[in-house]
Amino acid sequence: MDASYDSNVFGLSDPLIERGALGNRSKDDFSLSPSLSTDLFLPFGRQSVYARGTVAYDLYASNSRLNRLNISLGMGGNVQVTNSCTAGTDLNYTRSRSNAGDVFAVLDGALVRLGNTVEFRSVGVRGQCAGAIGISPSIGYTHSETRNSSAFYAFNDSNQDTVDASIGYQRPSLGRVSIYGNYSKGEYPNRNVLGLPATIPGIPADGVTSYSAGARFERSIGTRLSGSASFGFSWVDPKNIFSQKFRGTTYSLQVNIIPTNRMSLDLVASRSAQLSNTVFASYSVTNLYALNGTYKVNDRLSANFGVSQQKRNYRQSASTVDQAAFLTEDKFTRAYGGFAYNLNRRIRLNGLVSQQRRQADNPLFRYNNTTATLGVSLSLGR
């Protein structure tokens, strides 16, 4: 159970509020979120299956129409095909309320009053072969879908199919060095290549096709340093006649550092091109940088902290939309700090304070918000 306060629950800028986008609703709000989580792992022989997830319900004090069921579920399994080869499958489903600031809500209306619920589901299969030393190939396929409850936001409903493959060489003293390639085809079924509703006969649906290739390095040094780094090149071809192609470098860096027995740090940096669930965008080029840490004060108390920045460059799907709602780039900066305290082996207390700022080239979509959360959880596991 979590109790939270949000200073800008709709994620709206002051100019939008002055235009009446908030109406007679409260800008800030308190909420209660009862939840149930599970994390199951069942090995049998050389195979295994898992199921993990959380179901929660947000109850708002002032803006009851924002009450929402939130779901995050994942399940799958792995099969040992040979001594060095495995195959697996994963299924994922999430359901949550999206931020009104991403919906281009410039006036009071049902879009702000009711909000938008976004659902994401995916299924993937993967096979790989790897021993302690030698060649290690892998191949995978993922199908994903995004659906929105708002009729306006449904323009960004999408389907995506992705195939990835890599081949590398690994040994304990070296780590793993590999080359990879990805192919992805995405479609927006509810809009066409003109950026209009997909109801005009003879005009194909909007979508994006992308390719990427590069090299990846993974290595662990003792028990205190591990990480992976990749660098590649991407080609993105949107179907929409107004959107520009993308040709550029992409990268990913993930590092875990344990400087002391009490502290753990995670560093993340990435640049990628991906489908966007923001209205009037065919895709976005996203840069992400983050530092997250945990410090163990004693056997019962730990502190967590972090900072992150996400910058998105939108490649628009239409050049004729209302310029008041036009957005080509934004940047989210977030800092947080919190704690977790184990009263005993079953009961845990937690708290978190977070500050987020959204900057954008359109002042209508700039906003700040502060959230504070206190929670208690009961573990029923063994």
Short mmCIF file of N, CA and C in Angstrom, two decimals, residues 40-134:
data_model
loop_
_atom_site.label_atom_id
_atom_site.label_comp_id
_atom_site.label_asym_id
_atom_site.label_seq_id
_atom_site.Cartn_x
_atom_site.Cartn_y
_atom_site.Cartn_z
N LEU A 40 7.37 -15.50 -8.91
CA LEU A 40 7.47 -16.96 -8.84
C LEU A 40 8.51 -17.47 -9.83
N PHE A 41 9.33 -18.39 -9.39
CA PHE A 41 10.31 -19.04 -10.25
C PHE A 41 10.30 -20.53 -9.93
N LEU A 42 10.07 -21.35 -10.95
CA LEU A 42 9.93 -22.79 -10.73
C LEU A 42 10.88 -23.55 -11.65
N PRO A 43 11.98 -24.06 -11.13
CA PRO A 43 12.86 -24.91 -11.94
C PRO A 43 12.39 -26.36 -11.88
N PHE A 44 12.51 -27.05 -12.99
CA PHE A 44 12.24 -28.49 -13.00
C PHE A 44 13.21 -29.14 -13.98
N GLY A 45 14.11 -29.94 -13.42
CA GLY A 45 15.17 -30.50 -14.24
C GLY A 45 16.08 -29.38 -14.73
N ARG A 46 16.30 -29.34 -16.02
CA ARG A 46 17.14 -28.31 -16.63
C ARG A 46 16.29 -27.18 -17.23
N GLN A 47 15.00 -27.22 -17.00
CA GLN A 47 14.09 -26.22 -17.52
C GLN A 47 13.60 -25.32 -16.37
N SER A 48 12.92 -24.25 -16.73
CA SER A 48 12.36 -23.36 -15.70
C SER A 48 11.24 -22.51 -16.29
N VAL A 49 10.32 -22.09 -15.43
CA VAL A 49 9.27 -21.15 -15.80
C VAL A 49 9.20 -20.08 -14.71
N TYR A 50 8.70 -18.91 -15.07
CA TYR A 50 8.58 -17.82 -14.10
C TYR A 50 7.30 -17.04 -14.35
N ALA A 51 6.84 -16.35 -13.33
CA ALA A 51 5.72 -15.42 -13.43
C ALA A 51 5.92 -14.35 -12.37
N ARG A 52 5.89 -13.11 -12.80
CA ARG A 52 6.06 -12.01 -11.84
C ARG A 52 5.20 -10.83 -12.31
N GLY A 53 4.76 -10.03 -11.36
CA GLY A 53 3.96 -8.88 -11.75
C GLY A 53 3.33 -8.18 -10.56
N THR A 54 2.67 -7.06 -10.87
CA THR A 54 2.01 -6.23 -9.87
C THR A 54 0.67 -5.75 -10.41
N VAL A 55 -0.34 -5.83 -9.58
CA VAL A 55 -1.66 -5.26 -9.88
C VAL A 55 -1.96 -4.22 -8.80
N ALA A 56 -2.23 -2.99 -9.22
CA ALA A 56 -2.48 -1.90 -8.27
C ALA A 56 -3.67 -1.08 -8.74
N TYR A 57 -4.28 -0.36 -7.81
CA TYR A 57 -5.39 0.53 -8.15
C TYR A 57 -5.15 1.88 -7.50
N ASP A 58 -5.11 2.94 -8.34
CA ASP A 58 -4.90 4.30 -7.85
C ASP A 58 -6.24 4.93 -7.49
N LEU A 59 -6.34 5.44 -6.27
CA LEU A 59 -7.55 6.11 -5.78
C LEU A 59 -7.18 7.55 -5.42
N TYR A 60 -7.72 8.54 -6.18
CA TYR A 60 -7.38 9.94 -5.98
C TYR A 60 -8.41 10.64 -5.09
N ALA A 61 -7.92 11.54 -4.24
CA ALA A 61 -8.79 12.23 -3.29
C ALA A 61 -9.69 13.25 -3.98
N SER A 62 -9.14 14.05 -4.90
CA SER A 62 -9.90 15.14 -5.53
C SER A 62 -10.30 14.84 -6.97
N ASN A 63 -9.44 14.17 -7.71
CA ASN A 63 -9.70 13.90 -9.13
C ASN A 63 -10.05 12.42 -9.30
N SER A 64 -11.26 12.06 -8.86
CA SER A 64 -11.64 10.65 -8.84
C SER A 64 -11.71 10.03 -10.24
N ARG A 65 -11.87 10.86 -11.27
CA ARG A 65 -11.92 10.30 -12.62
C ARG A 65 -10.56 9.79 -13.10
N LEU A 66 -9.52 10.10 -12.34
CA LEU A 66 -8.20 9.57 -12.66
C LEU A 66 -7.96 8.21 -11.99
N ASN A 67 -8.92 7.74 -11.19
CA ASN A 67 -8.76 6.42 -10.59
C ASN A 67 -8.50 5.40 -11.69
N ARG A 68 -7.51 4.56 -11.48
CA ARG A 68 -7.09 3.69 -12.58
C ARG A 68 -6.52 2.38 -12.06
N LEU A 69 -6.82 1.31 -12.78
CA LEU A 69 -6.20 0.01 -12.53
C LEU A 69 -4.89 -0.05 -13.29
N ASN A 70 -3.80 -0.31 -12.58
CA ASN A 70 -2.48 -0.43 -13.18
C ASN A 70 -2.01 -1.87 -13.07
N ILE A 71 -1.49 -2.39 -14.18
CA ILE A 71 -1.07 -3.79 -14.23
C ILE A 71 0.30 -3.87 -14.88
N SER A 72 1.16 -4.70 -14.31
CA SER A 72 2.46 -5.00 -14.92
C SER A 72 2.72 -6.49 -14.70
N LEU A 73 2.67 -7.28 -15.77
CA LEU A 73 2.80 -8.72 -15.68
C LEU A 73 3.84 -9.23 -16.67
N GLY A 74 4.56 -10.24 -16.27
CA GLY A 74 5.52 -10.90 -17.15
C GLY A 74 5.61 -12.37 -16.81
N MET A 75 5.69 -13.21 -17.83
CA MET A 75 5.83 -14.65 -17.61
C MET A 75 6.58 -15.27 -18.78
N GLY A 76 7.14 -16.43 -18.54
CA GLY A 76 7.90 -17.08 -19.60
C GLY A 76 8.57 -18.34 -19.10
N GLY A 77 9.43 -18.87 -19.93
CA GLY A 77 10.12 -20.09 -19.57
C GLY A 77 11.36 -20.29 -20.41
N ASN A 78 12.24 -21.17 -19.95
CA ASN A 78 13.48 -21.51 -20.65
C ASN A 78 13.63 -23.02 -20.72
N VAL A 79 14.11 -23.49 -21.87
CA VAL A 79 14.32 -24.91 -22.11
C VAL A 79 15.77 -25.14 -22.49
N GLN A 80 16.42 -26.09 -21.86
CA GLN A 80 17.79 -26.47 -22.19
C GLN A 80 17.74 -27.45 -23.35
N VAL A 81 18.05 -26.98 -24.56
CA VAL A 81 17.95 -27.82 -25.75
C VAL A 81 19.12 -28.78 -25.84
N THR A 82 20.34 -28.27 -25.65
CA THR A 82 21.55 -29.09 -25.60
C THR A 82 22.37 -28.64 -24.40
N ASN A 83 23.57 -29.19 -24.25
CA ASN A 83 24.41 -28.80 -23.13
C ASN A 83 24.75 -27.32 -23.14
N SER A 84 24.81 -26.71 -24.32
CA SER A 84 25.21 -25.31 -24.41
C SER A 84 24.17 -24.40 -25.06
N CYS A 85 23.02 -24.94 -25.46
CA CYS A 85 22.01 -24.14 -26.16
C CYS A 85 20.70 -24.13 -25.39
N THR A 86 20.07 -22.95 -25.34
CA THR A 86 18.79 -22.78 -24.66
C THR A 86 17.81 -22.06 -25.57
N ALA A 87 16.52 -22.25 -25.31
CA ALA A 87 15.46 -21.53 -26.00
C ALA A 87 14.47 -21.05 -24.96
N GLY A 88 13.89 -19.89 -25.19
CA GLY A 88 12.97 -19.35 -24.21
C GLY A 88 11.91 -18.47 -24.84
N THR A 89 10.86 -18.20 -24.07
CA THR A 89 9.80 -17.31 -24.52
C THR A 89 9.40 -16.40 -23.37
N ASP A 90 8.95 -15.20 -23.70
CA ASP A 90 8.53 -14.21 -22.70
C ASP A 90 7.25 -13.54 -23.16
N LEU A 91 6.32 -13.32 -22.23
CA LEU A 91 5.09 -12.59 -22.49
C LEU A 91 4.99 -11.47 -21.46
N ASN A 92 4.63 -10.27 -21.93
CA ASN A 92 4.55 -9.11 -21.04
C ASN A 92 3.28 -8.31 -21.32
N TYR A 93 2.73 -7.73 -20.26
CA TYR A 93 1.54 -6.88 -20.39
C TYR A 93 1.61 -5.78 -19.34
N THR A 94 1.37 -4.53 -19.77
CA THR A 94 1.30 -3.41 -18.84
C THR A 94 0.08 -2.56 -19.17
N ARG A 95 -0.46 -1.94 -18.13
CA ARG A 95 -1.61 -1.04 -18.26
C ARG A 95 -1.42 0.10 -17.28
N SER A 96 -1.49 1.36 -17.77
CA SER A 96 -1.28 2.51 -16.89
C SER A 96 -1.89 3.75 -17.51
N ARG A 97 -1.97 4.81 -16.71
CA ARG A 97 -2.46 6.10 -17.20
C ARG A 97 -1.31 6.89 -17.79
N SER A 98 -1.50 7.42 -18.99
CA SER A 98 -0.45 8.22 -19.61
C SER A 98 -0.57 9.67 -19.15
N ASN A 99 0.51 10.43 -19.35
CA ASN A 99 0.58 11.81 -18.90
C ASN A 99 -0.19 12.72 -19.84
N ALA A 100 -1.08 13.55 -19.28
CA ALA A 100 -1.87 14.46 -20.11
C ALA A 100 -0.99 15.41 -20.89
N GLY A 101 0.20 15.72 -20.39
CA GLY A 101 1.09 16.63 -21.09
C GLY A 101 1.60 16.08 -22.40
N ASP A 102 1.55 14.74 -22.56
CA ASP A 102 1.98 14.13 -23.81
C ASP A 102 0.85 14.01 -24.82
N VAL A 103 -0.37 14.41 -24.42
CA VAL A 103 -1.52 14.21 -25.28
C VAL A 103 -1.86 15.47 -26.07
N PHE A 104 -1.07 16.53 -25.91
CA PHE A 104 -1.33 17.79 -26.60
C PHE A 104 -2.72 18.32 -26.26
N ALA A 105 -3.07 18.28 -24.97
CA ALA A 105 -4.38 18.75 -24.51
C ALA A 105 -4.30 20.24 -24.27
N VAL A 106 -4.76 21.05 -25.25
CA VAL A 106 -4.62 22.50 -25.14
C VAL A 106 -5.88 23.17 -24.62
N LEU A 107 -6.97 22.41 -24.45
CA LEU A 107 -8.21 22.97 -23.93
C LEU A 107 -8.83 22.00 -22.94
N ASP A 108 -9.71 22.52 -22.08
CA ASP A 108 -10.46 21.66 -21.17
C ASP A 108 -11.31 20.70 -22.00
N GLY A 109 -11.34 19.45 -21.61
CA GLY A 109 -12.12 18.47 -22.33
C GLY A 109 -11.99 17.10 -21.70
N ALA A 110 -12.69 16.13 -22.31
CA ALA A 110 -12.69 14.77 -21.76
C ALA A 110 -11.29 14.19 -21.73
N LEU A 111 -10.43 14.63 -22.65
CA LEU A 111 -9.08 14.09 -22.71
C LEU A 111 -8.32 14.34 -21.42
N VAL A 112 -8.52 15.54 -20.84
CA VAL A 112 -7.87 15.86 -19.57
C VAL A 112 -8.67 15.31 -18.40
N ARG A 113 -9.99 15.44 -18.47
CA ARG A 113 -10.82 15.01 -17.35
C ARG A 113 -10.67 13.52 -17.07
N LEU A 114 -10.68 12.71 -18.12
CA LEU A 114 -10.65 11.26 -17.94
C LEU A 114 -9.26 10.68 -18.08
N GLY A 115 -8.37 11.38 -18.76
CA GLY A 115 -7.04 10.84 -18.99
C GLY A 115 -7.06 9.74 -20.04
N ASN A 116 -5.91 9.24 -20.36
CA ASN A 116 -5.77 8.17 -21.35
C ASN A 116 -5.11 6.97 -20.70
N THR A 117 -5.66 5.81 -20.94
CA THR A 117 -5.06 4.57 -20.45
C THR A 117 -4.32 3.90 -21.60
N VAL A 118 -3.06 3.61 -21.39
CA VAL A 118 -2.25 2.97 -22.43
C VAL A 118 -1.95 1.54 -22.02
N GLU A 119 -2.13 0.62 -22.96
CA GLU A 119 -1.84 -0.79 -22.74
C GLU A 119 -0.72 -1.22 -23.68
N PHE A 120 0.22 -1.98 -23.14
CA PHE A 120 1.32 -2.51 -23.94
C PHE A 120 1.40 -4.01 -23.71
N ARG A 121 1.50 -4.77 -24.78
CA ARG A 121 1.65 -6.22 -24.67
C ARG A 121 2.67 -6.70 -25.69
N SER A 122 3.41 -7.73 -25.31
CA SER A 122 4.45 -8.25 -26.20
C SER A 122 4.65 -9.74 -25.96
N VAL A 123 5.12 -10.42 -26.99
CA VAL A 123 5.50 -11.82 -26.89
C VAL A 123 6.81 -11.98 -27.65
N GLY A 124 7.74 -12.70 -27.08
CA GLY A 124 9.04 -12.87 -27.71
C GLY A 124 9.56 -14.28 -27.54
N VAL A 125 10.37 -14.70 -28.49
CA VAL A 125 11.05 -16.00 -28.42
C VAL A 125 12.52 -15.75 -28.70
N ARG A 126 13.37 -16.58 -28.09
CA ARG A 126 14.81 -16.40 -28.24
C ARG A 126 15.53 -17.72 -28.12
N GLY A 127 16.59 -17.86 -28.91
CA GLY A 127 17.45 -19.02 -28.81
C GLY A 127 18.90 -18.57 -28.80
N GLN A 128 19.73 -19.23 -28.00
CA GLN A 128 21.14 -18.87 -27.94
C GLN A 128 21.97 -20.07 -27.52
N CYS A 129 23.21 -20.04 -27.95
CA CYS A 129 24.18 -21.07 -27.59
C CYS A 129 25.41 -20.38 -27.01
N ALA A 130 25.86 -20.85 -25.86
CA ALA A 130 27.01 -20.23 -25.23
C ALA A 130 27.63 -21.19 -24.23
N GLY A 131 28.93 -21.35 -24.34
CA GLY A 131 29.69 -22.09 -23.35
C GLY A 131 30.61 -21.14 -22.62
N ALA A 132 31.43 -21.66 -21.75
CA ALA A 132 32.37 -20.81 -21.03
C ALA A 132 33.37 -20.17 -21.98
N ILE A 133 33.73 -20.89 -23.03
CA ILE A 133 34.68 -20.40 -24.03
C ILE A 133 34.15 -20.78 -25.41
N GLY A 134 34.25 -19.84 -26.36
CA GLY A 134 33.92 -20.18 -27.74
C GLY A 134 32.92 -19.25 -28.38
#
